[in-house]
PDB file of C-alpha atoms in Angstrom:
ATOM      1  CA  MET A   1    -157.343 106.652 119.588  1.00  0.00           C
ATOM      2  CA  VAL A   2    -155.685 103.833 121.461  1.00  0.00           C
ATOM      3  CA  ARG A   3    -152.860 102.882 119.157  1.00  0.00           C
ATOM      4  CA  ARG A   4    -150.256 104.289 116.887  1.00  0.00           C
ATOM      5  CA  ASN A   5    -149.874 102.497 113.594  1.00  0.00           C
ATOM      6  CA  GLU A   6    -148.333  99.205 114.587  1.00  0.00           C
ATOM      7  CA  ILE A   7    -149.714  95.759 113.800  1.00  0.00           C
ATOM      8  CA  ARG A   8    -149.908  93.737 116.985  1.00  0.00           C
ATOM      9  CA  GLU A   9    -149.500  90.037 117.630  1.00  0.00           C
ATOM     10  CA  GLY A  10    -152.367  88.076 116.114  1.00  0.00           C
ATOM     11  CA  GLU A  11    -153.838  91.005 114.172  1.00  0.00           C
ATOM     12  CA  VAL A  12    -154.844  90.583 110.541  1.00  0.00           C
ATOM     13  CA  ALA A  13    -154.605  93.320 107.921  1.00  0.00           C
ATOM     14  CA  VAL A  14    -156.281  93.195 104.508  1.00  0.00           C
ATOM     15  CA  ALA A  15    -155.346  94.787 101.195  1.00  0.00           C
ATOM     16  CA  MET A  16    -157.226  98.079 101.426  1.00  0.00           C
ATOM     17  CA  PRO A  17    -159.110  98.823  98.197  1.00  0.00           C
ATOM     18  CA  PRO A  18    -159.056 102.358  96.774  1.00  0.00           C
ATOM     19  CA  ALA A  19    -161.415 104.485  98.880  1.00  0.00           C
ATOM     20  CA  GLU A  20    -163.173 106.074  95.946  1.00  0.00           C
ATOM     21  CA  ASP A  21    -166.816 105.059  96.305  1.00  0.00           C
ATOM     22  CA  ALA A  22    -167.832 108.460  97.713  1.00  0.00           C
ATOM     23  CA  GLY A  23    -166.067 111.660  98.725  1.00  0.00           C
ATOM     24  CA  LEU A  24    -166.279 113.730 101.886  1.00  0.00           C
ATOM     25  CA  VAL A  25    -165.951 117.454 102.361  1.00  0.00           C
ATOM     26  CA  PHE A  26    -164.515 118.633 105.676  1.00  0.00           C
ATOM     27  CA  ILE A  27    -166.846 121.331 107.042  1.00  0.00           C
ATOM     28  CA  GLY A  28    -164.725 122.477 109.981  1.00  0.00           C
ATOM     29  CA  ARG A  29    -162.294 121.431 112.702  1.00  0.00           C
ATOM     30  CA  ILE A  30    -162.664 120.230 116.275  1.00  0.00           C
ATOM     31  CA  ARG A  31    -160.550 121.779 119.034  1.00  0.00           C
ATOM     32  CA  THR A  32    -159.930 119.549 122.065  1.00  0.00           C
ATOM     33  CA  PRO A  33    -157.337 119.378 124.854  1.00  0.00           C
ATOM     34  CA  TRP A  34    -155.768 116.210 123.414  1.00  0.00           C
ATOM     35  CA  THR A  35    -152.757 116.366 121.136  1.00  0.00           C
ATOM     36  CA  ASP A  36    -151.553 112.764 121.434  1.00  0.00           C
ATOM     37  CA  ARG A  37    -153.501 109.634 120.568  1.00  0.00           C
ATOM     38  CA  LEU A  38    -152.219 107.943 123.686  1.00  0.00           C
ATOM     39  CA  ALA A  39    -153.807 110.614 125.901  1.00  0.00           C
ATOM     40  CA  CYS A  40    -157.287 110.842 124.310  1.00  0.00           C
ATOM     41  CA  PRO A  41    -160.265 109.414 126.182  1.00  0.00           C
ATOM     42  CA  ARG A  42    -161.311 106.050 124.782  1.00  0.00           C
ATOM     43  CA  GLN A  43    -164.883 107.382 124.889  1.00  0.00           C
ATOM     44  CA  GLY A  44    -166.107 110.910 125.560  1.00  0.00           C
ATOM     45  CA  ARG A  45    -167.879 111.747 128.816  1.00  0.00           C
ATOM     46  CA  LEU A  46    -170.666 114.284 129.227  1.00  0.00           C
ATOM     47  CA  ASP A  47    -168.852 115.901 132.168  1.00  0.00           C
ATOM     48  CA  GLY A  48    -165.623 116.127 130.166  1.00  0.00           C
ATOM     49  CA  PRO A  49    -163.868 119.340 129.161  1.00  0.00           C
ATOM     50  CA  VAL A  50    -165.567 121.806 126.819  1.00  0.00           C
ATOM     51  CA  CYS A  51    -164.446 121.315 123.217  1.00  0.00           C
ATOM     52  CA  ARG A  52    -164.875 123.744 120.322  1.00  0.00           C
ATOM     53  CA  ILE A  53    -166.359 122.707 117.000  1.00  0.00           C
ATOM     54  CA  GLU A  54    -165.351 125.387 114.483  1.00  0.00           C
ATOM     55  CA  PHE A  55    -167.423 125.492 111.297  1.00  0.00           C
ATOM     56  CA  ASP A  56    -165.941 126.789 108.059  1.00  0.00           C
ATOM     57  CA  GLU A  57    -167.840 128.989 105.624  1.00  0.00           C
ATOM     58  CA  PRO A  58    -170.349 128.575 104.101  1.00  0.00           C
ATOM     59  CA  TRP A  59    -171.410 125.835 106.515  1.00  0.00           C
ATOM     60  CA  ALA A  60    -171.742 127.973 109.629  1.00  0.00           C
ATOM     61  CA  GLY A  61    -174.998 129.296 108.168  1.00  0.00           C
ATOM     62  CA  GLY A  62    -176.463 125.828 108.692  1.00  0.00           C
ATOM     63  CA  LEU A  63    -176.417 126.202 112.488  1.00  0.00           C
ATOM     64  CA  ALA A  64    -179.679 128.183 112.572  1.00  0.00           C
ATOM     65  CA  GLY A  65    -182.158 126.494 114.897  1.00  0.00           C
ATOM     66  CA  LEU A  66    -179.636 124.325 116.732  1.00  0.00           C
ATOM     67  CA  SER A  67    -179.624 126.173 120.050  1.00  0.00           C
ATOM     68  CA  GLY A  68    -182.801 124.524 121.330  1.00  0.00           C
ATOM     69  CA  TYR A  69    -181.242 121.064 121.599  1.00  0.00           C
ATOM     70  CA  ASP A  70    -179.423 119.688 124.620  1.00  0.00           C
ATOM     71  CA  LYS A  71    -177.525 116.909 122.871  1.00  0.00           C
ATOM     72  CA  VAL A  72    -175.951 116.682 119.441  1.00  0.00           C
ATOM     73  CA  GLU A  73    -174.480 113.854 117.418  1.00  0.00           C
ATOM     74  CA  VAL A  74    -171.066 114.726 115.994  1.00  0.00           C
ATOM     75  CA  LEU A  75    -169.322 112.912 113.127  1.00  0.00           C
ATOM     76  CA  TYR A  76    -165.602 113.401 112.502  1.00  0.00           C
ATOM     77  CA  TRP A  77    -162.829 111.945 110.405  1.00  0.00           C
ATOM     78  CA  LEU A  78    -160.146 110.055 112.319  1.00  0.00           C
ATOM     79  CA  ASP A  79    -157.420 111.141 109.945  1.00  0.00           C
ATOM     80  CA  GLN A  80    -154.542 109.449 111.731  1.00  0.00           C
ATOM     81  CA  SER A  81    -156.085 105.984 111.728  1.00  0.00           C
ATOM     82  CA  ARG A  82    -155.063 102.998 109.669  1.00  0.00           C
ATOM     83  CA  ARG A  83    -158.012 101.490 107.783  1.00  0.00           C
ATOM     84  CA  ASP A  84    -156.886  97.956 106.968  1.00  0.00           C
ATOM     85  CA  ILE A  85    -156.870  95.936 110.198  1.00  0.00           C
ATOM     86  CA  LEU A  86    -159.773  93.477 110.065  1.00  0.00           C
ATOM     87  CA  LEU A  87    -158.969  91.529 113.248  1.00  0.00           C
ATOM     88  CA  GLN A  88    -157.696  93.609 116.139  1.00  0.00           C
ATOM     89  CA  SER A  89    -156.186  92.979 119.541  1.00  0.00           C
ATOM     90  CA  PRO A  90    -157.275  95.854 121.805  1.00  0.00           C
ATOM     91  CA  LYS A  91    -155.506  94.425 124.825  1.00  0.00           C
ATOM     92  CA  SER A  92    -152.320  93.643 122.847  1.00  0.00           C
ATOM     93  CA  ASP A  93    -152.448  90.136 124.245  1.00  0.00           C
ATOM     94  CA  GLY A  94    -152.769  88.198 120.987  1.00  0.00           C
ATOM     95  CA  THR A  95    -156.538  87.627 121.325  1.00  0.00           C
ATOM     96  CA  THR A  96    -158.390  89.253 118.445  1.00  0.00           C
ATOM     97  CA  ARG A  97    -161.881  90.426 117.542  1.00  0.00           C
ATOM     98  CA  GLY A  98    -163.393  91.699 114.352  1.00  0.00           C
ATOM     99  CA  VAL A  99    -163.299  95.448 113.717  1.00  0.00           C
ATOM    100  CA  PHE A 100    -167.122  95.622 113.614  1.00  0.00           C
ATOM    101  CA  SER A 101    -167.349  94.284 117.165  1.00  0.00           C
ATOM    102  CA  LEU A 102    -165.172  97.171 118.388  1.00  0.00           C
ATOM    103  CA  ARG A 103    -165.433 100.943 118.550  1.00  0.00           C
ATOM    104  CA  SER A 104    -161.762 101.209 117.648  1.00  0.00           C
ATOM    105  CA  PRO A 105    -160.740 104.251 115.552  1.00  0.00           C
ATOM    106  CA  VAL A 106    -159.004 101.822 113.192  1.00  0.00           C
ATOM    107  CA  ARG A 107    -161.719 100.870 110.658  1.00  0.00           C
ATOM    108  CA  PRO A 108    -162.206 100.788 106.881  1.00  0.00           C
ATOM    109  CA  ASN A 109    -164.012 104.145 107.054  1.00  0.00           C
ATOM    110  CA  PRO A 110    -162.551 105.844 110.137  1.00  0.00           C
ATOM    111  CA  ILE A 111    -165.543 107.949 111.153  1.00  0.00           C
ATOM    112  CA  GLY A 112    -165.940 108.781 114.818  1.00  0.00           C
ATOM    113  CA  THR A 113    -169.411 109.401 116.234  1.00  0.00           C
ATOM    114  CA  SER A 114    -170.156 110.943 119.610  1.00  0.00           C
ATOM    115  CA  VAL A 115    -173.234 112.150 121.401  1.00  0.00           C
ATOM    116  CA  ALA A 116    -172.200 115.392 123.099  1.00  0.00           C
ATOM    117  CA  ALA A 117    -173.876 117.869 125.424  1.00  0.00           C
ATOM    118  CA  LEU A 118    -174.495 121.223 123.745  1.00  0.00           C
ATOM    119  CA  VAL A 119    -172.981 123.953 125.921  1.00  0.00           C
ATOM    120  CA  GLY A 120    -173.391 126.964 123.637  1.00  0.00           C
ATOM    121  CA  ILE A 121    -172.998 128.496 120.199  1.00  0.00           C
ATOM    122  CA  GLU A 122    -170.640 131.427 119.548  1.00  0.00           C
ATOM    123  CA  GLY A 123    -170.948 132.570 115.952  1.00  0.00           C
ATOM    124  CA  SER A 124    -169.565 129.757 113.811  1.00  0.00           C
ATOM    125  CA  THR A 125    -168.340 127.727 116.807  1.00  0.00           C
ATOM    126  CA  VAL A 126    -170.344 125.142 118.730  1.00  0.00           C
ATOM    127  CA  LEU A 127    -169.234 124.354 122.290  1.00  0.00           C
ATOM    128  CA  VAL A 128    -169.854 120.834 123.576  1.00  0.00           C
ATOM    129  CA  ARG A 129    -168.824 118.321 126.229  1.00  0.00           C
ATOM    130  CA  GLY A 130    -168.429 114.636 125.480  1.00  0.00           C
ATOM    131  CA  LEU A 131    -165.904 114.346 122.641  1.00  0.00           C
ATOM    132  CA  ASP A 132    -162.939 111.999 122.566  1.00  0.00           C
ATOM    133  CA  CYS A 133    -160.939 113.059 119.523  1.00  0.00           C
ATOM    134  CA  LEU A 134    -157.588 114.700 118.868  1.00  0.00           C
ATOM    135  CA  ASP A 135    -157.194 118.452 118.561  1.00  0.00           C
ATOM    136  CA  GLY A 136    -157.570 119.443 114.913  1.00  0.00           C
ATOM    137  CA  THR A 137    -159.788 116.518 113.906  1.00  0.00           C
ATOM    138  CA  PRO A 138    -161.733 117.278 110.698  1.00  0.00           C
ATOM    139  CA  LEU A 139    -165.491 117.742 111.147  1.00  0.00           C
ATOM    140  CA  ILE A 140    -167.871 115.817 108.880  1.00  0.00           C
ATOM    141  CA  ASP A 141    -171.310 116.485 110.339  1.00  0.00           C
ATOM    142  CA  LEU A 142    -173.348 117.598 113.342  1.00  0.00           C
ATOM    143  CA  LYS A 143    -177.043 116.954 113.986  1.00  0.00           C
ATOM    144  CA  PRO A 144    -179.478 116.859 116.877  1.00  0.00           C
ATOM    145  CA  ASP A 145    -179.219 113.599 118.790  1.00  0.00           C
ATOM    146  CA  ARG A 146    -181.887 111.146 117.671  1.00  0.00           C
ATOM    147  CA  CYS A 147    -183.333 110.946 121.175  1.00  0.00           C
ATOM    148  CA  SER A 148    -183.909 114.706 121.288  1.00  0.00           C
ATOM    149  CA  PHE A 149    -185.211 115.154 117.766  1.00  0.00           C
ATOM    150  CA  THR A 150    -188.785 114.881 116.531  1.00  0.00           C
ATOM    151  CA  PRO A 151    -189.095 114.929 112.741  1.00  0.00           C
ATOM    152  CA  LEU A 152    -190.667 118.092 111.358  1.00  0.00           C
ATOM    153  CA  ALA A 153    -191.423 116.709 107.922  1.00  0.00           C
ATOM    154  CA  PRO A 154    -194.837 115.196 107.238  1.00  0.00           C
ATOM    155  CA  ALA A 155    -195.330 111.556 108.217  1.00  0.00           C
ATOM    156  CA  GLN A 156    -194.532 108.829 105.696  1.00  0.00           C
ATOM    157  CA  PRO A 157    -195.934 105.297 105.364  1.00  0.00           C
ATOM    158  CA  GLY A 158    -192.778 103.635 106.699  1.00  0.00           C
ATOM    159  CA  ASP A 159    -193.156 105.513 109.989  1.00  0.00           C
ATOM    160  CA  PHE A 160    -195.911 103.096 110.951  1.00  0.00           C
ATOM    161  CA  GLU A 161    -194.390  99.786 109.808  1.00  0.00           C
ATOM    162  CA  THR A 162    -193.551  97.199 112.444  1.00  0.00           C
ATOM    163  CA  GLY A 163    -192.119  93.609 112.236  1.00  0.00           C
ATOM    164  CA  PRO A 164    -191.766  90.844 111.144  1.00  0.00           C
TER     165      PRO A 164
ATOM    166  CA  MET B   1    -185.594 110.370 103.026  1.00  0.00           C
ATOM    167  CA  VAL B   2    -188.383 112.888 102.956  1.00  0.00           C
ATOM    168  CA  ARG B   3    -187.778 114.710  99.721  1.00  0.00           C
ATOM    169  CA  ARG B   4    -186.865 114.209  96.160  1.00  0.00           C
ATOM    170  CA  ASN B   5    -184.419 116.718  94.760  1.00  0.00           C
ATOM    171  CA  GLU B   6    -186.447 119.895  94.587  1.00  0.00           C
ATOM    172  CA  ILE B   7    -185.575 123.217  96.178  1.00  0.00           C
ATOM    173  CA  ARG B   8    -188.541 124.451  98.200  1.00  0.00           C
ATOM    174  CA  GLU B   9    -189.793 127.940  98.950  1.00  0.00           C
ATOM    175  CA  GLY B  10    -187.375 129.764 101.225  1.00  0.00           C
ATOM    176  CA  GLU B  11    -184.610 127.172 100.999  1.00  0.00           C
ATOM    177  CA  VAL B  12    -181.016 128.253 100.390  1.00  0.00           C
ATOM    178  CA  ALA B  13    -178.471 126.205  98.427  1.00  0.00           C
ATOM    179  CA  VAL B  14    -174.737 126.867  98.436  1.00  0.00           C
ATOM    180  CA  ALA B  15    -172.073 126.173  95.828  1.00  0.00           C
ATOM    181  CA  MET B  16    -170.947 122.700  96.839  1.00  0.00           C
ATOM    182  CA  PRO B  17    -167.144 122.438  96.897  1.00  0.00           C
ATOM    183  CA  PRO B  18    -165.462 119.324  95.461  1.00  0.00           C
ATOM    184  CA  ALA B  19    -165.925 116.502  97.977  1.00  0.00           C
ATOM    185  CA  GLU B  20    -162.318 115.375  97.889  1.00  0.00           C
ATOM    186  CA  ASP B  21    -161.066 115.781 101.438  1.00  0.00           C
ATOM    187  CA  ALA B  22    -161.363 112.051 102.198  1.00  0.00           C
ATOM    188  CA  GLY B  23    -162.649 108.975 100.392  1.00  0.00           C
ATOM    189  CA  LEU B  24    -165.035 106.250 101.502  1.00  0.00           C
ATOM    190  CA  VAL B  25    -165.103 102.587 100.596  1.00  0.00           C
ATOM    191  CA  PHE B  26    -168.496 100.905 100.544  1.00  0.00           C
ATOM    192  CA  ILE B  27    -168.238  97.697 102.582  1.00  0.00           C
ATOM    193  CA  GLY B  28    -171.651  96.223 101.749  1.00  0.00           C
ATOM    194  CA  ARG B  29    -175.312  96.961 101.043  1.00  0.00           C
ATOM    195  CA  ILE B  30    -178.422  97.282 103.180  1.00  0.00           C
ATOM    196  CA  ARG B  31    -181.613  95.465 102.195  1.00  0.00           C
ATOM    197  CA  THR B  32    -184.841  97.034 103.467  1.00  0.00           C
ATOM    198  CA  PRO B  33    -188.521  96.928 102.457  1.00  0.00           C
ATOM    199  CA  TRP B  34    -188.425 100.523 101.159  1.00  0.00           C
ATOM    200  CA  THR B  35    -187.813 101.280  97.510  1.00  0.00           C
ATOM    201  CA  ASP B  36    -189.103 104.855  97.380  1.00  0.00           C
ATOM    202  CA  ARG B  37    -187.843 107.791  99.403  1.00  0.00           C
ATOM    203  CA  LEU B  38    -191.399 108.919 100.011  1.00  0.00           C
ATOM    204  CA  ALA B  39    -192.245 105.637 101.763  1.00  0.00           C
ATOM    205  CA  CYS B  40    -189.194 105.306 104.059  1.00  0.00           C
ATOM    206  CA  PRO B  41    -189.625 105.868 107.776  1.00  0.00           C
ATOM    207  CA  ARG B  42    -188.357 109.295 108.841  1.00  0.00           C
ATOM    208  CA  GLN B  43    -186.593 107.505 111.696  1.00  0.00           C
ATOM    209  CA  GLY B  44    -186.123 103.791 112.286  1.00  0.00           C
ATOM    210  CA  ARG B  45    -188.030 102.018 115.061  1.00  0.00           C
ATOM    211  CA  LEU B  46    -186.743  99.103 117.122  1.00  0.00           C
ATOM    212  CA  ASP B  47    -189.948  97.151 116.468  1.00  0.00           C
ATOM    213  CA  GLY B  48    -189.705  97.797 112.730  1.00  0.00           C
ATOM    214  CA  PRO B  49    -189.215  95.153 110.046  1.00  0.00           C
ATOM    215  CA  VAL B  50    -186.054  93.058 109.977  1.00  0.00           C
ATOM    216  CA  CYS B  51    -183.493  94.475 107.529  1.00  0.00           C
ATOM    217  CA  ARG B  52    -180.441  92.692 106.100  1.00  0.00           C
ATOM    218  CA  ILE B  53    -176.980  94.238 106.177  1.00  0.00           C
ATOM    219  CA  GLU B  54    -174.898  92.342 103.619  1.00  0.00           C
ATOM    220  CA  PHE B  55    -171.135  92.649 104.015  1.00  0.00           C
ATOM    221  CA  ASP B  56    -168.810  92.311 101.026  1.00  0.00           C
ATOM    222  CA  GLU B  57    -165.505  90.465 101.147  1.00  0.00           C
ATOM    223  CA  PRO B  58    -163.056  90.866 102.763  1.00  0.00           C
ATOM    224  CA  TRP B  59    -165.014  92.844 105.334  1.00  0.00           C
ATOM    225  CA  ALA B  60    -167.307  90.049 106.528  1.00  0.00           C
ATOM    226  CA  GLY B  61    -164.329  88.660 108.442  1.00  0.00           C
ATOM    227  CA  GLY B  62    -164.558  91.698 110.708  1.00  0.00           C
ATOM    228  CA  LEU B  63    -167.850  90.498 112.236  1.00  0.00           C
ATOM    229  CA  ALA B  64    -166.130  88.131 114.688  1.00  0.00           C
ATOM    230  CA  GLY B  65    -167.212  88.921 118.238  1.00  0.00           C
ATOM    231  CA  LEU B  66    -170.297  90.951 117.295  1.00  0.00           C
ATOM    232  CA  SER B  67    -172.948  88.441 118.330  1.00  0.00           C
ATOM    233  CA  GLY B  68    -172.768  89.330 122.023  1.00  0.00           C
ATOM    234  CA  TYR B  69    -174.213  92.809 121.543  1.00  0.00           C
ATOM    235  CA  ASP B  70    -177.890  93.732 121.577  1.00  0.00           C
ATOM    236  CA  LYS B  71    -177.633  97.066 119.759  1.00  0.00           C
ATOM    237  CA  VAL B  72    -175.419  98.233 116.944  1.00  0.00           C
ATOM    238  CA  GLU B  73    -174.709 101.611 115.399  1.00  0.00           C
ATOM    239  CA  VAL B  74    -174.960 101.544 111.612  1.00  0.00           C
ATOM    240  CA  LEU B  75    -173.519 104.158 109.236  1.00  0.00           C
ATOM    241  CA  TYR B  76    -174.645 104.329 105.613  1.00  0.00           C
ATOM    242  CA  TRP B  77    -174.309 106.569 102.601  1.00  0.00           C
ATOM    243  CA  LEU B  78    -177.492 108.326 101.494  1.00  0.00           C
ATOM    244  CA  ASP B  79    -176.557 108.161  97.849  1.00  0.00           C
ATOM    245  CA  GLN B  80    -179.689 109.790  96.482  1.00  0.00           C
ATOM    246  CA  SER B  81    -179.428 112.929  98.599  1.00  0.00           C
ATOM    247  CA  ARG B  82    -178.509 116.421  97.485  1.00  0.00           C
ATOM    248  CA  ARG B  83    -175.675 117.876  99.557  1.00  0.00           C
ATOM    249  CA  ASP B  84    -175.954 121.617  98.989  1.00  0.00           C
ATOM    250  CA  ILE B  85    -179.054 122.879 100.828  1.00  0.00           C
ATOM    251  CA  LEU B  86    -177.914 124.903 103.834  1.00  0.00           C
ATOM    252  CA  LEU B  87    -181.323 126.186 104.949  1.00  0.00           C
ATOM    253  CA  GLN B  88    -184.172 123.700 104.641  1.00  0.00           C
ATOM    254  CA  SER B  89    -187.942 123.776 104.950  1.00  0.00           C
ATOM    255  CA  PRO B  90    -189.010 120.368 106.264  1.00  0.00           C
ATOM    256  CA  LYS B  91    -192.677 121.330 106.353  1.00  0.00           C
ATOM    257  CA  SER B  92    -192.549 122.934 102.882  1.00  0.00           C
ATOM    258  CA  ASP B  93    -194.172 126.027 104.387  1.00  0.00           C
ATOM    259  CA  GLY B  94    -191.427 128.559 103.680  1.00  0.00           C
ATOM    260  CA  THR B  95    -190.036 128.509 107.223  1.00  0.00           C
ATOM    261  CA  THR B  96    -186.435 127.331 107.234  1.00  0.00           C
ATOM    262  CA  ARG B  97    -183.866 125.914 109.612  1.00  0.00           C
ATOM    263  CA  GLY B  98    -180.179 125.178 109.247  1.00  0.00           C
ATOM    264  CA  VAL B  99    -179.191 121.721 108.076  1.00  0.00           C
ATOM    265  CA  PHE B 100    -177.270 121.055 111.319  1.00  0.00           C
ATOM    266  CA  SER B 101    -180.440 121.537 113.371  1.00  0.00           C
ATOM    267  CA  LEU B 102    -182.155 118.770 111.370  1.00  0.00           C
ATOM    268  CA  ARG B 103    -181.671 115.043 110.851  1.00  0.00           C
ATOM    269  CA  SER B 104    -182.569 115.474 107.189  1.00  0.00           C
ATOM    270  CA  PRO B 105    -180.814 113.145 104.718  1.00  0.00           C
ATOM    271  CA  VAL B 106    -179.890 116.250 102.713  1.00  0.00           C
ATOM    272  CA  ARG B 107    -176.529 117.354 104.178  1.00  0.00           C
ATOM    273  CA  PRO B 108    -173.009 118.193 102.978  1.00  0.00           C
ATOM    274  CA  ASN B 109    -171.867 114.674 103.876  1.00  0.00           C
ATOM    275  CA  PRO B 110    -175.029 112.549 103.568  1.00  0.00           C
ATOM    276  CA  ILE B 111    -174.223 109.895 106.168  1.00  0.00           C
ATOM    277  CA  GLY B 112    -177.140 108.238 107.932  1.00  0.00           C
ATOM    278  CA  THR B 113    -176.648 106.862 111.434  1.00  0.00           C
ATOM    279  CA  SER B 114    -179.038 104.529 113.221  1.00  0.00           C
ATOM    280  CA  VAL B 115    -179.001 102.547 116.419  1.00  0.00           C
ATOM    281  CA  ALA B 116    -180.542  99.191 115.546  1.00  0.00           C
ATOM    282  CA  ALA B 117    -181.450  96.048 117.467  1.00  0.00           C
ATOM    283  CA  LEU B 118    -179.242  93.091 116.542  1.00  0.00           C
ATOM    284  CA  VAL B 119    -181.491  90.185 115.567  1.00  0.00           C
ATOM    285  CA  GLY B 120    -178.907  87.715 114.268  1.00  0.00           C
ATOM    286  CA  ILE B 121    -175.881  87.064 112.094  1.00  0.00           C
ATOM    287  CA  GLU B 122    -176.021  84.683 109.112  1.00  0.00           C
ATOM    288  CA  GLY B 123    -172.590  84.313 107.567  1.00  0.00           C
ATOM    289  CA  SER B 124    -171.747  87.682 106.043  1.00  0.00           C
ATOM    290  CA  THR B 125    -175.211  89.165 106.728  1.00  0.00           C
ATOM    291  CA  VAL B 126    -176.294  90.974 109.881  1.00  0.00           C
ATOM    292  CA  LEU B 127    -180.029  91.097 110.629  1.00  0.00           C
ATOM    293  CA  VAL B 128    -181.332  94.142 112.512  1.00  0.00           C
ATOM    294  CA  ARG B 129    -184.445  96.115 113.313  1.00  0.00           C
ATOM    295  CA  GLY B 130    -184.476  99.913 113.449  1.00  0.00           C
ATOM    296  CA  LEU B 131    -183.217 101.139 110.079  1.00  0.00           C
ATOM    297  CA  ASP B 132    -184.854 103.826 107.969  1.00  0.00           C
ATOM    298  CA  CYS B 133    -183.005 103.731 104.661  1.00  0.00           C
ATOM    299  CA  LEU B 134    -183.792 102.731 101.095  1.00  0.00           C
ATOM    300  CA  ASP B 135    -183.216  99.225  99.800  1.00  0.00           C
ATOM    301  CA  GLY B 136    -179.710  99.025  98.312  1.00  0.00           C
ATOM    302  CA  THR B 137    -178.190 101.777 100.456  1.00  0.00           C
ATOM    303  CA  PRO B 138    -174.371 101.486 100.598  1.00  0.00           C
ATOM    304  CA  LEU B 139    -172.947 100.449 103.965  1.00  0.00           C
ATOM    305  CA  ILE B 140    -170.112 102.478 105.488  1.00  0.00           C
ATOM    306  CA  ASP B 141    -169.670 101.048 108.970  1.00  0.00           C
ATOM    307  CA  LEU B 142    -171.188  99.048 111.812  1.00  0.00           C
ATOM    308  CA  LYS B 143    -170.095  99.025 115.458  1.00  0.00           C
ATOM    309  CA  PRO B 144    -171.489  98.155 118.868  1.00  0.00           C
ATOM    310  CA  ASP B 145    -173.718 100.912 120.190  1.00  0.00           C
ATOM    311  CA  ARG B 146    -171.813 103.157 122.540  1.00  0.00           C
ATOM    312  CA  CYS B 147    -174.232 102.414 125.385  1.00  0.00           C
ATOM    313  CA  SER B 148    -173.556  98.663 125.134  1.00  0.00           C
ATOM    314  CA  PHE B 149    -169.807  98.846 124.632  1.00  0.00           C
ATOM    315  CA  THR B 150    -167.087  98.902 127.291  1.00  0.00           C
ATOM    316  CA  PRO B 151    -163.623  99.645 125.895  1.00  0.00           C
ATOM    317  CA  LEU B 152    -161.259  96.683 125.982  1.00  0.00           C
ATOM    318  CA  ALA B 153    -158.086  98.674 125.444  1.00  0.00           C
ATOM    319  CA  PRO B 154    -156.073  99.829 128.461  1.00  0.00           C
ATOM    320  CA  ALA B 155    -157.205 103.059 130.122  1.00  0.00           C
ATOM    321  CA  GLN B 156    -155.744 106.360 128.917  1.00  0.00           C
ATOM    322  CA  PRO B 157    -155.251 109.663 130.773  1.00  0.00           C
ATOM    323  CA  GLY B 158    -158.142 111.406 128.958  1.00  0.00           C
ATOM    324  CA  ASP B 159    -160.577 108.815 130.323  1.00  0.00           C
ATOM    325  CA  PHE B 160    -160.457 110.564 133.671  1.00  0.00           C
ATOM    326  CA  GLU B 161    -160.584 114.216 132.581  1.00  0.00           C
ATOM    327  CA  THR B 162    -163.634 116.257 133.546  1.00  0.00           C
ATOM    328  CA  GLY B 163    -164.583 119.947 132.960  1.00  0.00           C
ATOM    329  CA  PRO B 164    -164.187 122.899 132.760  1.00  0.00           C
TER     330      PRO B 164
END
């Protein structure tokens, strides 16, 4: 959330194709202290302020079993971001890097991902620390962090495959 | 990738609303050794086989600057997954948990996320270890892993905010 919508010196935009390959459903909203992109943290911190992840119906029913985890992965839609800037200049100094070498919110599919500390669950709202997004950001998904989660499903052959 | 499309004992499906809140553009394809959902790893492993992430044009131009990172976060679209099962039974034993307490591929927005080891870049193809998806899975995004990445953009006020 480190820019408004300007193109900076040296940056390269592409013709954005229609974004119609798959469709998302927003399952809730995220409430944070930040109402301006120029005030948001560049990355969340686990000792940051508590943020509220509010699930809409019927999705709140999918929270059963979550309370045992200490960290969750949160996916959200960065709805104020441009999607077409392939080479970006984070320092606004004319030097550029490719979008896939950055964690910029400006990307062809502007999905933010954070690993957040689970503080509590109040009905259909999940309280966490560690987010970095604007107040009102649409929620796409929430799942236990991969480091905390052990699969419950039976093992599969690929589980045991290594190199080359 | 641990199920086909059946509903199991005890599971609860909801009426899936139209997924029209935002649209994705597929930016490439992922090539892996796994062609059947019942053979995929449940989670990727960093010593797993090398997989190929093939970027389409014009997106391959966004890879500039990526080669310095050791780990990347990869987002992909689990295009064979149902999206409507709110309570799931991973062990197929009738006990259920909410979708948001699982890393199941079956979710309202079936986006897979992995942290993978960057092995190399060959033109428009990124080679990694640590994926768990089917061969041919559509690519949504790739970015440096948050643990490896230091923001380049100037600091913002939210960077320094802590609790409550």
